[in-house]
CSV table of N, CA and C in Angstrom, one decimal:
chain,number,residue,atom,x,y,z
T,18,UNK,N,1.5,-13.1,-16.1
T,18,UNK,CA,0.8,-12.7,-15.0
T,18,UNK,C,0.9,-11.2,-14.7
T,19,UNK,N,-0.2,-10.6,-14.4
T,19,UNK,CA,-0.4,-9.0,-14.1
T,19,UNK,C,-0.1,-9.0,-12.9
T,20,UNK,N,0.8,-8.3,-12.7
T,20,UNK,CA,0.6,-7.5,-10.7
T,20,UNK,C,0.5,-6.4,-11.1
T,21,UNK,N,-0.1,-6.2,-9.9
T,21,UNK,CA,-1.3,-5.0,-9.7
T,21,UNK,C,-0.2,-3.8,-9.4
T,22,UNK,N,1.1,-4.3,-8.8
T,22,UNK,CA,1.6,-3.0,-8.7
T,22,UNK,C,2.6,-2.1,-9.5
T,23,UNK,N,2.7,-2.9,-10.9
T,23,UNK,CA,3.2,-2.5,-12.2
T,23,UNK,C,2.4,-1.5,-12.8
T,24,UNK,N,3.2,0.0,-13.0
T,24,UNK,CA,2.6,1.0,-14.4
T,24,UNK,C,2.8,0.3,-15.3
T,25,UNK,N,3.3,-0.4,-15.9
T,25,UNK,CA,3.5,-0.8,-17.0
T,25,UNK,C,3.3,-2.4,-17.3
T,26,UNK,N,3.0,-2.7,-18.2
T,26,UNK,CA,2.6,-4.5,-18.0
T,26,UNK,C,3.1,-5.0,-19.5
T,27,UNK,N,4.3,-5.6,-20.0
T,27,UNK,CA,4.4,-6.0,-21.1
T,27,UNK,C,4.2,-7.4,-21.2
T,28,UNK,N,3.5,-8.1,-21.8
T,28,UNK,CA,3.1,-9.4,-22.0
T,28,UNK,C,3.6,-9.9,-23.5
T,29,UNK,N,4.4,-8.9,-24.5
T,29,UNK,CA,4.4,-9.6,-25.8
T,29,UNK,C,3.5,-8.4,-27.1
T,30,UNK,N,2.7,-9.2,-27.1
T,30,UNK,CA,1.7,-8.7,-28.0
T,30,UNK,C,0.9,-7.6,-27.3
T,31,UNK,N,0.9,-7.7,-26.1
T,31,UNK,CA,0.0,-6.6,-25.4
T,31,UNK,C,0.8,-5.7,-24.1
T,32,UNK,N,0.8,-4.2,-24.8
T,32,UNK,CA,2.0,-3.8,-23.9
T,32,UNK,C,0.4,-3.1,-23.3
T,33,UNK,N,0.5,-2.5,-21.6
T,33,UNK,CA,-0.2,-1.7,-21.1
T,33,UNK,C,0.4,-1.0,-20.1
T,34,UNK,N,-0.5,0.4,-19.6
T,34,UNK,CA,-0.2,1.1,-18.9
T,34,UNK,C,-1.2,1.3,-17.9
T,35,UNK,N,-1.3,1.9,-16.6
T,35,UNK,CA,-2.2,2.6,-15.7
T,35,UNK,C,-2.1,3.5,-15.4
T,36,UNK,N,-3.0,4.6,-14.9
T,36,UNK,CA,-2.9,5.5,-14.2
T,36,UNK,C,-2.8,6.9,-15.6
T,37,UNK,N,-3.4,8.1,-15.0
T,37,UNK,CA,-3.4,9.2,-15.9
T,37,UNK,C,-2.6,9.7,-16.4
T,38,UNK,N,-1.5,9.6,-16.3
T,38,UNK,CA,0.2,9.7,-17.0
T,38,UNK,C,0.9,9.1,-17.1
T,39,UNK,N,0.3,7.3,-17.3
T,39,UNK,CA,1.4,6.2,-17.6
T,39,UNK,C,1.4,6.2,-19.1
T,40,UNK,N,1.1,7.2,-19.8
T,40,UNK,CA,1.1,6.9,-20.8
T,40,UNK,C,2.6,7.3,-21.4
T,41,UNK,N,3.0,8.3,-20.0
T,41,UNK,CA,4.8,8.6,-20.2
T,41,UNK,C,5.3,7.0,-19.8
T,42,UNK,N,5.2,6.3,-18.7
T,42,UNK,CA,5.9,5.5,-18.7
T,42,UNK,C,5.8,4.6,-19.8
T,43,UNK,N,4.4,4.4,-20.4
T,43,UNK,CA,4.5,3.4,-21.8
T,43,UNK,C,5.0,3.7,-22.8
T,44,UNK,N,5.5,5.1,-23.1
T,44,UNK,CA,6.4,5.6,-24.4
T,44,UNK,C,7.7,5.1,-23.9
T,45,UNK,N,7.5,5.6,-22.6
T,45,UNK,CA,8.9,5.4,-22.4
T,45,UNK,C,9.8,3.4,-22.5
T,46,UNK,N,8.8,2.8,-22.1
T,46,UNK,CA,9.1,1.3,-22.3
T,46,UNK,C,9.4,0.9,-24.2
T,47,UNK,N,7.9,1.5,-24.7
T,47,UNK,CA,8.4,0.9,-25.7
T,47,UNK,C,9.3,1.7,-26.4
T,48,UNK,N,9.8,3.3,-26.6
T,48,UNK,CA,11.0,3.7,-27.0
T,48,UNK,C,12.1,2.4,-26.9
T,49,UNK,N,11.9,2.1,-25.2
T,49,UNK,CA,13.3,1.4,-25.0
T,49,UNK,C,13.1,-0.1,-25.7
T,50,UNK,N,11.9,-0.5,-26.0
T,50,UNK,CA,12.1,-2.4,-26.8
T,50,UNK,C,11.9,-1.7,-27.6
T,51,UNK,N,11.7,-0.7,-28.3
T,51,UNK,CA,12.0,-1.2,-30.0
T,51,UNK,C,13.1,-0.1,-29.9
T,52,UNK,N,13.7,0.8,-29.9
T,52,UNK,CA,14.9,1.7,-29.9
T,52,UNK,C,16.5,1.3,-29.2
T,53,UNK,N,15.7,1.0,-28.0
T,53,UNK,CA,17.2,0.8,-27.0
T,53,UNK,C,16.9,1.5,-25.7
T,54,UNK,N,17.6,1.3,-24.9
T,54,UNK,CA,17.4,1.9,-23.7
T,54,UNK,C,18.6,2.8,-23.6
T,55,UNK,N,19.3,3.4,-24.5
T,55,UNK,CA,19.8,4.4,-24.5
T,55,UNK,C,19.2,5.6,-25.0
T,56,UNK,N,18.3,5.4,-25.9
T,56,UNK,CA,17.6,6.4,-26.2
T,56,UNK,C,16.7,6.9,-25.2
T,57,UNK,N,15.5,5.6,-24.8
T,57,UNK,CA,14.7,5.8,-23.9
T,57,UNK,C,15.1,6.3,-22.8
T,58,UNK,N,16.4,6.5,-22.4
T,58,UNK,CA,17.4,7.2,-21.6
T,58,UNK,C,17.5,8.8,-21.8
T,59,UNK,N,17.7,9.2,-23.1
T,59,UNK,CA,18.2,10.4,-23.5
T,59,UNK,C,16.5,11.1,-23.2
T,60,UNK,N,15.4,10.4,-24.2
T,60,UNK,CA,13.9,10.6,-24.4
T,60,UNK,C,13.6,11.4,-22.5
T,61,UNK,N,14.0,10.3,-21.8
T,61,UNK,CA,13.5,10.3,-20.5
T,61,UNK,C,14.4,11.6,-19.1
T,62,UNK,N,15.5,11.8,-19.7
T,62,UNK,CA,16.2,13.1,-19.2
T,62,UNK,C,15.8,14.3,-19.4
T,63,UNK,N,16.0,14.5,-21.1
T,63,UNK,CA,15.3,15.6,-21.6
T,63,UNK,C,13.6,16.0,-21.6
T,64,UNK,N,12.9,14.6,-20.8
T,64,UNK,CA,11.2,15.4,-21.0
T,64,UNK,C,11.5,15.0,-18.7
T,65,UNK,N,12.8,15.3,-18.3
T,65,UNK,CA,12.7,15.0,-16.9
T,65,UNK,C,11.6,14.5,-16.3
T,66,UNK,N,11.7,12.8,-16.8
T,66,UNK,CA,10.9,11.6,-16.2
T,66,UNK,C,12.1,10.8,-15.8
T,67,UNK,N,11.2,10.0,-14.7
T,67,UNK,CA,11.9,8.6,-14.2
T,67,UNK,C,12.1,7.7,-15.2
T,68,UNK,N,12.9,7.2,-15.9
T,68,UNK,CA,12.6,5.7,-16.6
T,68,UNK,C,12.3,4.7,-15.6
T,69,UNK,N,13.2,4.2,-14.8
T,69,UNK,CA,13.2,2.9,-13.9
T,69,UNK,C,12.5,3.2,-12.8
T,70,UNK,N,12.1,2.5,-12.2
T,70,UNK,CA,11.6,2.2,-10.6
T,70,UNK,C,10.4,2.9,-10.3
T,71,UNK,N,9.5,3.2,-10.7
T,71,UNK,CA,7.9,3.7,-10.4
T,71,UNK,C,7.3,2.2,-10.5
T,72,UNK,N,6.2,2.6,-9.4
T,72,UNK,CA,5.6,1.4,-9.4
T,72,UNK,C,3.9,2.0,-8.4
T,73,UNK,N,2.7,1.6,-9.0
T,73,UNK,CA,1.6,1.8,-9.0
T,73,UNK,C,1.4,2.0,-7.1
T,74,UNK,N,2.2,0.5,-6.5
T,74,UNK,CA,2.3,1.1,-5.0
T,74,UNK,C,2.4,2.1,-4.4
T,75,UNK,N,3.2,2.9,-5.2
T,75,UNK,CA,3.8,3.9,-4.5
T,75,UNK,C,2.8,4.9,-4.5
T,76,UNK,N,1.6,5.0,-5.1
T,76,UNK,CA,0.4,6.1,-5.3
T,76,UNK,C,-0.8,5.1,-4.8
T,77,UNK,N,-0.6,4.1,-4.9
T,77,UNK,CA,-1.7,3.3,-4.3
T,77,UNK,C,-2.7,3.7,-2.9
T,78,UNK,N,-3.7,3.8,-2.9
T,78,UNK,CA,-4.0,4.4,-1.3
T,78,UNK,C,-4.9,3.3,-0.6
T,79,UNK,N,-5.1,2.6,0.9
T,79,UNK,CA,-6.0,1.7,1.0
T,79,UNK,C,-7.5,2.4,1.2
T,80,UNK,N,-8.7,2.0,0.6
T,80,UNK,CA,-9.7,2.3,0.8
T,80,UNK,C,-11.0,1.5,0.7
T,81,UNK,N,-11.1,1.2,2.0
T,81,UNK,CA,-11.5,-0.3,2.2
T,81,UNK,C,-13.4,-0.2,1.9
T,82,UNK,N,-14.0,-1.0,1.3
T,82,UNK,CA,-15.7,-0.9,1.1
T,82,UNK,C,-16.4,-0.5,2.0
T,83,UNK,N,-16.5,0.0,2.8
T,83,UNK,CA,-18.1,0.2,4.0
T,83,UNK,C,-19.0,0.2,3.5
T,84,UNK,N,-19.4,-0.5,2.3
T,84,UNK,CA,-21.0,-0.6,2.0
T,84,UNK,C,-21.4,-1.6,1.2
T,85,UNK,N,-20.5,-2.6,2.1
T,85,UNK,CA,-21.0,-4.3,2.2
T,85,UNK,C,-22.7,-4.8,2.6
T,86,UNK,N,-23.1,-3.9,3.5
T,86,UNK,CA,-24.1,-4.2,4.3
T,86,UNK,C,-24.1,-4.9,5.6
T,87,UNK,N,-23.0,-5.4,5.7
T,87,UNK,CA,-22.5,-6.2,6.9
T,87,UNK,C,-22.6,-5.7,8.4
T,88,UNK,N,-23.4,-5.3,8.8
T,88,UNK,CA,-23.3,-4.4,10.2
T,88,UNK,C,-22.0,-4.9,11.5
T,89,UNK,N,-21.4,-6.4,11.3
T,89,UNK,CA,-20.8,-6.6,12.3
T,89,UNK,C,-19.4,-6.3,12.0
T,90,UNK,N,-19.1,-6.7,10.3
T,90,UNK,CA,-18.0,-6.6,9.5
T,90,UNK,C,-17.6,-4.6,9.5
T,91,UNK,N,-18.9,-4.3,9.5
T,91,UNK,CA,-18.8,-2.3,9.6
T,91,UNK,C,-17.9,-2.3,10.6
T,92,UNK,N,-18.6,-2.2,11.8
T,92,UNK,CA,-18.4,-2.0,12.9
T,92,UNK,C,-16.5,-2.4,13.2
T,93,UNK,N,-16.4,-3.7,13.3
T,93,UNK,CA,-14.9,-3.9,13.1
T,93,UNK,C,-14.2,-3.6,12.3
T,94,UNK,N,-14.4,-3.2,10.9
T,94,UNK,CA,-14.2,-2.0,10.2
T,94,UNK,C,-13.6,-0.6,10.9
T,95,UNK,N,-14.5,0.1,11.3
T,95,UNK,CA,-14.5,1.0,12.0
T,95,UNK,C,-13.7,1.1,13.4
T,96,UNK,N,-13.9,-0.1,14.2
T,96,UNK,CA,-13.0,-0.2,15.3
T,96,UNK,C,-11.2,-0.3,14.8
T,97,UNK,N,-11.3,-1.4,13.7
T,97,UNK,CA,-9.7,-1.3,13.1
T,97,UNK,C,-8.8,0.6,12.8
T,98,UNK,N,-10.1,1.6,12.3
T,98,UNK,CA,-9.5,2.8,12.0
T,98,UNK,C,-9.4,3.7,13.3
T,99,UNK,N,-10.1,3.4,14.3
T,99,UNK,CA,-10.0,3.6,15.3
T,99,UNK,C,-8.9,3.8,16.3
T,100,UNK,N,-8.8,2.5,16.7
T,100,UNK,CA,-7.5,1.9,17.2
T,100,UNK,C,-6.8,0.7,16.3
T,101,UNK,N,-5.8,1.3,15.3
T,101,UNK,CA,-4.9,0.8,14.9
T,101,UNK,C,-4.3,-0.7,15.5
T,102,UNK,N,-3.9,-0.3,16.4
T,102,UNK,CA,-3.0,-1.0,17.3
T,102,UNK,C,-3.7,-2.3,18.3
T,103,UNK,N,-5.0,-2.5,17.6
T,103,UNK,CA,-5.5,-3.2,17.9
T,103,UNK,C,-5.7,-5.0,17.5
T,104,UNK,N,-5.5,-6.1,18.2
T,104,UNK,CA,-5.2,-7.3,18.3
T,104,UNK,C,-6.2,-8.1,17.2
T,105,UNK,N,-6.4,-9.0,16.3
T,105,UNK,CA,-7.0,-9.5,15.6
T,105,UNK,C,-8.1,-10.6,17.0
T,106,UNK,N,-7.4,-10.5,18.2
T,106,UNK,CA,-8.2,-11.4,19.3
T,106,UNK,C,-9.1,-10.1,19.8
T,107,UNK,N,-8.8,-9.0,20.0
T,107,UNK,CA,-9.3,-8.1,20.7
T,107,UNK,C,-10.6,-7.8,19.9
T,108,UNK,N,-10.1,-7.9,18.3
T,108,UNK,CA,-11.4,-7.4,17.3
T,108,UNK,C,-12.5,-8.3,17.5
T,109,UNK,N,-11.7,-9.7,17.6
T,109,UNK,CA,-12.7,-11.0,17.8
T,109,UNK,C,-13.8,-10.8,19.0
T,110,UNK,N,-13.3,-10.3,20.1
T,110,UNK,CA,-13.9,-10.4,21.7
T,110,UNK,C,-14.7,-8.9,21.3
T,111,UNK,N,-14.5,-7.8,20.8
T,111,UNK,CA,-15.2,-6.9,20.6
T,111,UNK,C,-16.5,-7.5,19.4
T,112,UNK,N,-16.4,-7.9,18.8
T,112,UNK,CA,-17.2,-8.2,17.5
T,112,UNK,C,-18.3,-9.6,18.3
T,113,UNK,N,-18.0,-10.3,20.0
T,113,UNK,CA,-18.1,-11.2,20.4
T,113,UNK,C,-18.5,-12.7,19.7
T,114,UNK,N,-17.3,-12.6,18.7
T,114,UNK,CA,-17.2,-14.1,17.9
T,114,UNK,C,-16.2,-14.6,18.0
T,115,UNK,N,-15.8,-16.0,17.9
T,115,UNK,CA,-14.7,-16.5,17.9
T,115,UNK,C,-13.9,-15.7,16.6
T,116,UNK,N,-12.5,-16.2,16.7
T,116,UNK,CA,-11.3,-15.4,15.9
T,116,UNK,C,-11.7,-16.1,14.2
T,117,UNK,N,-11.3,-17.6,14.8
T,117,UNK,CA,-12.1,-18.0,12.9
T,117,UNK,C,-13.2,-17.7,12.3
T,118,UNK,N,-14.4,-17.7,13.3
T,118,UNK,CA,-15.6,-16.9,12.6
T,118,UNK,C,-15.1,-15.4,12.1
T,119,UNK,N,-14.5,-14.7,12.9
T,119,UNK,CA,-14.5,-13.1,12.3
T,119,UNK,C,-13.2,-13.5,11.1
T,120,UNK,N,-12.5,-14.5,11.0
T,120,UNK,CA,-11.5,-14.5,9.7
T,120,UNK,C,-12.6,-14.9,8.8
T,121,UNK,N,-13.3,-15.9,9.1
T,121,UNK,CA,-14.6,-16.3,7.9
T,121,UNK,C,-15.1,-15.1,7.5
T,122,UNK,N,-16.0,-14.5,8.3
T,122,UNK,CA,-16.9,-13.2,7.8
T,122,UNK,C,-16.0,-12.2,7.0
T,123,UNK,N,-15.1,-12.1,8.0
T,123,UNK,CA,-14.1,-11.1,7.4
T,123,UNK,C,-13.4,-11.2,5.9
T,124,UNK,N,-13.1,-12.3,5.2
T,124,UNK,CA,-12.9,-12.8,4.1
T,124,UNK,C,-13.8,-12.8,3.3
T,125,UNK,N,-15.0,-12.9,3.9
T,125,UNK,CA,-16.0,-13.4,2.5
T,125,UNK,C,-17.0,-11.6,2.7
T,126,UNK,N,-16.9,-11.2,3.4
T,126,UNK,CA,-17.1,-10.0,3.2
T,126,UNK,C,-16.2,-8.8,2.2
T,127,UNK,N,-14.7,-8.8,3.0
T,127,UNK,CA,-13.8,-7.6,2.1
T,127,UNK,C,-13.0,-8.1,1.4
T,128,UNK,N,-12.6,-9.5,1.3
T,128,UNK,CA,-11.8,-10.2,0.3
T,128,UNK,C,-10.6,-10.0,1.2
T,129,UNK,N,-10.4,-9.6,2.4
T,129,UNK,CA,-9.6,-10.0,3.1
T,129,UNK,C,-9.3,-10.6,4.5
T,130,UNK,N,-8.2,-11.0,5.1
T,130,UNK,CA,-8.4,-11.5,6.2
T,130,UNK,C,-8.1,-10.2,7.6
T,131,UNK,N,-8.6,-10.3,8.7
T,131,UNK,CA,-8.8,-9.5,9.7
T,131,UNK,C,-7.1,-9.2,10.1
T,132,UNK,N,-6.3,-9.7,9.6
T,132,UNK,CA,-4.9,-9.5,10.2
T,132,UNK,C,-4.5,-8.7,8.6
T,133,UNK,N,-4.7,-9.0,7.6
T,133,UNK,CA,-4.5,-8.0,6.2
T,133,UNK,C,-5.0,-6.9,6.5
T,134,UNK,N,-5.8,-6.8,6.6
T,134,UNK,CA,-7.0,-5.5,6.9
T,134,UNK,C,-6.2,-4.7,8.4
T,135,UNK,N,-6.1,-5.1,9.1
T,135,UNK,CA,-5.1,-4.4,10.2
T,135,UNK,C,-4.0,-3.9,9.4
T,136,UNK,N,-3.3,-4.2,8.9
T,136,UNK,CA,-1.8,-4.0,8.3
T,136,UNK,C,-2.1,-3.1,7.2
T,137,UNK,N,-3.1,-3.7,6.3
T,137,UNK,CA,-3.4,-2.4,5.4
T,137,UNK,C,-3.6,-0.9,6.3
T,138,UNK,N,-4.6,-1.1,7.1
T,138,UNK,CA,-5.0,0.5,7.8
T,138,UNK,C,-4.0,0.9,8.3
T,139,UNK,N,-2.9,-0.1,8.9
T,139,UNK,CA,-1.4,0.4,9.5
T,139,UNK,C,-1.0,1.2,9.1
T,140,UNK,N,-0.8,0.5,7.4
T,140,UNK,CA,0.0,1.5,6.2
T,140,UNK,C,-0.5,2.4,5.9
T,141,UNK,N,-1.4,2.8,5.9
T,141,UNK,CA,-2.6,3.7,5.1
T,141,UNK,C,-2.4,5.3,6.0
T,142,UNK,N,-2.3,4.6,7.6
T,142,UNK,CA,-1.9,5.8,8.6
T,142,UNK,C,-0.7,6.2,8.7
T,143,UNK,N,0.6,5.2,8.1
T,143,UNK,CA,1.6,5.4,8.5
T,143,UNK,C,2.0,6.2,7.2
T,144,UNK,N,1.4,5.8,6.0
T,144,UNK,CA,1.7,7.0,5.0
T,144,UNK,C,1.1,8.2,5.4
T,145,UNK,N,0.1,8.6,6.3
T,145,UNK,CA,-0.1,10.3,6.8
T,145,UNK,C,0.9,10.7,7.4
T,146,UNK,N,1.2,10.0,8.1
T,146,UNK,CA,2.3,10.1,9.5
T,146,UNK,C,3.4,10.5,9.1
T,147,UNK,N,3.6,9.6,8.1
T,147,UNK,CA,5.0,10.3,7.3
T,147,UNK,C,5.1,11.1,6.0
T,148,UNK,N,4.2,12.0,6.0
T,148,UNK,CA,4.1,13.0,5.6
T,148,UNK,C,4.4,14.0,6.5
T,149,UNK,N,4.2,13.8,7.6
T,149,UNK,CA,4.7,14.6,8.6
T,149,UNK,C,6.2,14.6,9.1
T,150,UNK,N,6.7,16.3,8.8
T,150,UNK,CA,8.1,15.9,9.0
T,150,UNK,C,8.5,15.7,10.2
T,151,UNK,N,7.5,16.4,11.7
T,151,UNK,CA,8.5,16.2,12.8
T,151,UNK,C,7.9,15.0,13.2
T,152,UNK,N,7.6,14.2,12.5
T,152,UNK,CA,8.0,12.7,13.2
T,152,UNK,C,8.8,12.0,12.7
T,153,UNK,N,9.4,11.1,13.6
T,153,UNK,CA,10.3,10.1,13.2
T,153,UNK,C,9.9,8.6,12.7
T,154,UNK,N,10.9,8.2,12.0
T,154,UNK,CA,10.0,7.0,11.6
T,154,UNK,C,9.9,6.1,12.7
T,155,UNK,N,10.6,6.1,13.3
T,155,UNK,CA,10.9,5.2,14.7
T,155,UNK,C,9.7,5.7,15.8
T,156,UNK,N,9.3,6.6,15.5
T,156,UNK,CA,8.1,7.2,16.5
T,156,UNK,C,6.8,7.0,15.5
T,157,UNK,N,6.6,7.3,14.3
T,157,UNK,CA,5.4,6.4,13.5
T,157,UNK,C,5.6,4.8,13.6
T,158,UNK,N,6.3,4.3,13.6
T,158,UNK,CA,6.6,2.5,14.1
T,158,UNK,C,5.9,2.3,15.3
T,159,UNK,N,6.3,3.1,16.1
T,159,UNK,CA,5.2,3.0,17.9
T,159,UNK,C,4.3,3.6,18.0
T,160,UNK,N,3.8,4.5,17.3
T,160,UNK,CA,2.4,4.8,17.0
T,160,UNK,C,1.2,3.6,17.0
T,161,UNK,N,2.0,2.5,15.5
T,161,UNK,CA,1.1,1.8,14.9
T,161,UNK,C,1.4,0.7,15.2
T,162,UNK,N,1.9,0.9,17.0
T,162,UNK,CA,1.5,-1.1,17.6
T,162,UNK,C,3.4,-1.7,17.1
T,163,UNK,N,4.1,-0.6,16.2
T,163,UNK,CA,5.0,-1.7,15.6
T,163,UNK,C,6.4,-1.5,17.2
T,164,UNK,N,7.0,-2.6,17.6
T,164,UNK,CA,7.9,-2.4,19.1
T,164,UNK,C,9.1,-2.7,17.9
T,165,UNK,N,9.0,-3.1,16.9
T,165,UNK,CA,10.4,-3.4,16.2
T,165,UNK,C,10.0,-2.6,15.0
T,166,UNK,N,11.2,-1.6,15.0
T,166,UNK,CA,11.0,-0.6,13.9
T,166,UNK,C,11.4,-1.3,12.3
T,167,UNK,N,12.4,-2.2,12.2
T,167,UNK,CA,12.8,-3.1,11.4
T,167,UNK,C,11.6,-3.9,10.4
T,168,UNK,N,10.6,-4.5,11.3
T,168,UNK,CA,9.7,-5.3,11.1
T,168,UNK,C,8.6,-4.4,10.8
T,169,UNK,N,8.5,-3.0,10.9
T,169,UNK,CA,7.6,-1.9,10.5
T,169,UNK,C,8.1,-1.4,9.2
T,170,UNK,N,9.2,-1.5,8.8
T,170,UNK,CA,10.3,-1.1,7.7
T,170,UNK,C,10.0,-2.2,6.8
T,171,UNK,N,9.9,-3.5,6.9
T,171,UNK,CA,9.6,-4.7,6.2
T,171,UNK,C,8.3,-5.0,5.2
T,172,UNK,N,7.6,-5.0,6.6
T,172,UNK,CA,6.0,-4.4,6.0
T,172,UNK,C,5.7,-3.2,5.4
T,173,UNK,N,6.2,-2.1,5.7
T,173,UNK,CA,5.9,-1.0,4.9
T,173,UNK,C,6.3,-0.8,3.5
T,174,UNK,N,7.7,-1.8,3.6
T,174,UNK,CA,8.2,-1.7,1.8
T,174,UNK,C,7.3,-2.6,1.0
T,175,UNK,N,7.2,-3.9,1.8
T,175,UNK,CA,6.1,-5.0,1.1
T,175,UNK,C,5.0,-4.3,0.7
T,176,UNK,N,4.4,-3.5,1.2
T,176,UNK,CA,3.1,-3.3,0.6
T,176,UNK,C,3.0,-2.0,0.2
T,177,UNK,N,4.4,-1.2,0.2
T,177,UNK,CA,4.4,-0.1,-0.8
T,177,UNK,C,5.4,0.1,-1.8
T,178,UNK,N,6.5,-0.9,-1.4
T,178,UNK,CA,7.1,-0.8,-2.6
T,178,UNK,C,8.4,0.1,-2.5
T,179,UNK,N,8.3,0.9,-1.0
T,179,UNK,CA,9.1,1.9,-0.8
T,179,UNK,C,9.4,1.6,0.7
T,180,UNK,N,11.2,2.5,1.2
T,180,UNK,CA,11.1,2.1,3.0
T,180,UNK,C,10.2,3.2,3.5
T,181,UNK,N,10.0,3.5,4.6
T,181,UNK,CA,8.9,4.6,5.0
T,181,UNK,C,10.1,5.5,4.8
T,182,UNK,N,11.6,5.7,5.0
T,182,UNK,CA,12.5,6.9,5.0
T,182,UNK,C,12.1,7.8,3.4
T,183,UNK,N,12.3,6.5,2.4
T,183,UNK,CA,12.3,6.8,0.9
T,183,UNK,C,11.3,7.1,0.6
T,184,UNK,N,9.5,6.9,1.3
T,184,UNK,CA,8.3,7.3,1.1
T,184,UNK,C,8.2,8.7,1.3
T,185,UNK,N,8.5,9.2,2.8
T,185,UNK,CA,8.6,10.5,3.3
T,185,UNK,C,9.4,11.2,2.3
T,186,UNK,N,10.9,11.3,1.8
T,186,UNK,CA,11.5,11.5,0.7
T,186,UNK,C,10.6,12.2,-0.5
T,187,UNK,N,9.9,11.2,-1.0
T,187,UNK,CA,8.9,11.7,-2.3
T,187,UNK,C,7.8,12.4,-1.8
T,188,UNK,N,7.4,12.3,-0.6
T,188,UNK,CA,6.5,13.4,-0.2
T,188,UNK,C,7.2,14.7,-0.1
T,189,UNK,N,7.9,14.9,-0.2
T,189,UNK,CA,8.4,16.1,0.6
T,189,UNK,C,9.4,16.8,-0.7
């Protein structure tokens, strides 16, 4: 099985890579299955690369369709980049449909559901935010609706693969 958030994907007979310079992390994998990962060690010091722990998340950016044709699915769209911090019932009563109707449309429209799509834009703001040094992460957490910084920390690693401290970190 492929996950999407692997540079590198070994299946056997089919090794692959993503991205415009995974072609360092793919030397660098197979160095290590057919040589050793001592070498791919030494390989990966001396041309100062990561061997371990990159992962496609971490460059990942959310960029959601706006040109579904959907005028109601836009709109809530647009209201989610708006206000962040806004309720999947509030989108509903704005969009004036019930909540399962706007998860129906909402799925068969962007391939996701109205509470994914909230959480993606979360992340998507919360990685600008923390690119910014004089915020805190505890103050980008209450920014984006989050009252438990923990549970902002949880989600932000899930769907990037990194904590927002260790995100900010590589920005910087």
């Amino acid at each position: 099985m492929v996950e999407k958030r692997d540079i590198v994907v070994d299946q056997g007979n089919i090794v692959t890579a993503a991205g415009l310079f995974a072609y360092q992390d793919l030397a660098l994998h197979m160095i290590a299955r057919c040589a050793g990962y001592d070498l791919a060690k030494q390989v990966a010091d001396f041309s100062l690369l990561d061997l371990n722990g990159r992962l496609q998340a971490y460059y990942e950016r959310f960029a959601p369709n706006l040109s579904h044709g959907d005028a109601l699915i836009l709109d809530a769209q647009k209201l989610c980049e708006e206000k962040v911090t806004i309720s999947v019932k509030e989108l509903a009563e704005h969009c004036h449909i019930s909540e399962r109707s706007l998860h129906r449309k909402f799925v068969a429209t962007t391939g996701l559901s109205p509470k994914q799509y909230l959480t993606l834009t979360k992340i998507e703001r919360a990685r600008t935010l923390l690119a910014l040094p004089t915020m805190s992460v505890e103050k980008v957490a209450y920014e984006l609706g989050y009252m438990d910084v923990s549970n902002f920390n949880r989600t932000f690693r899930k769907e990037t693969g990194l904590t927002p401290s260790a995100f900010r970190a590589r920005q910087q």
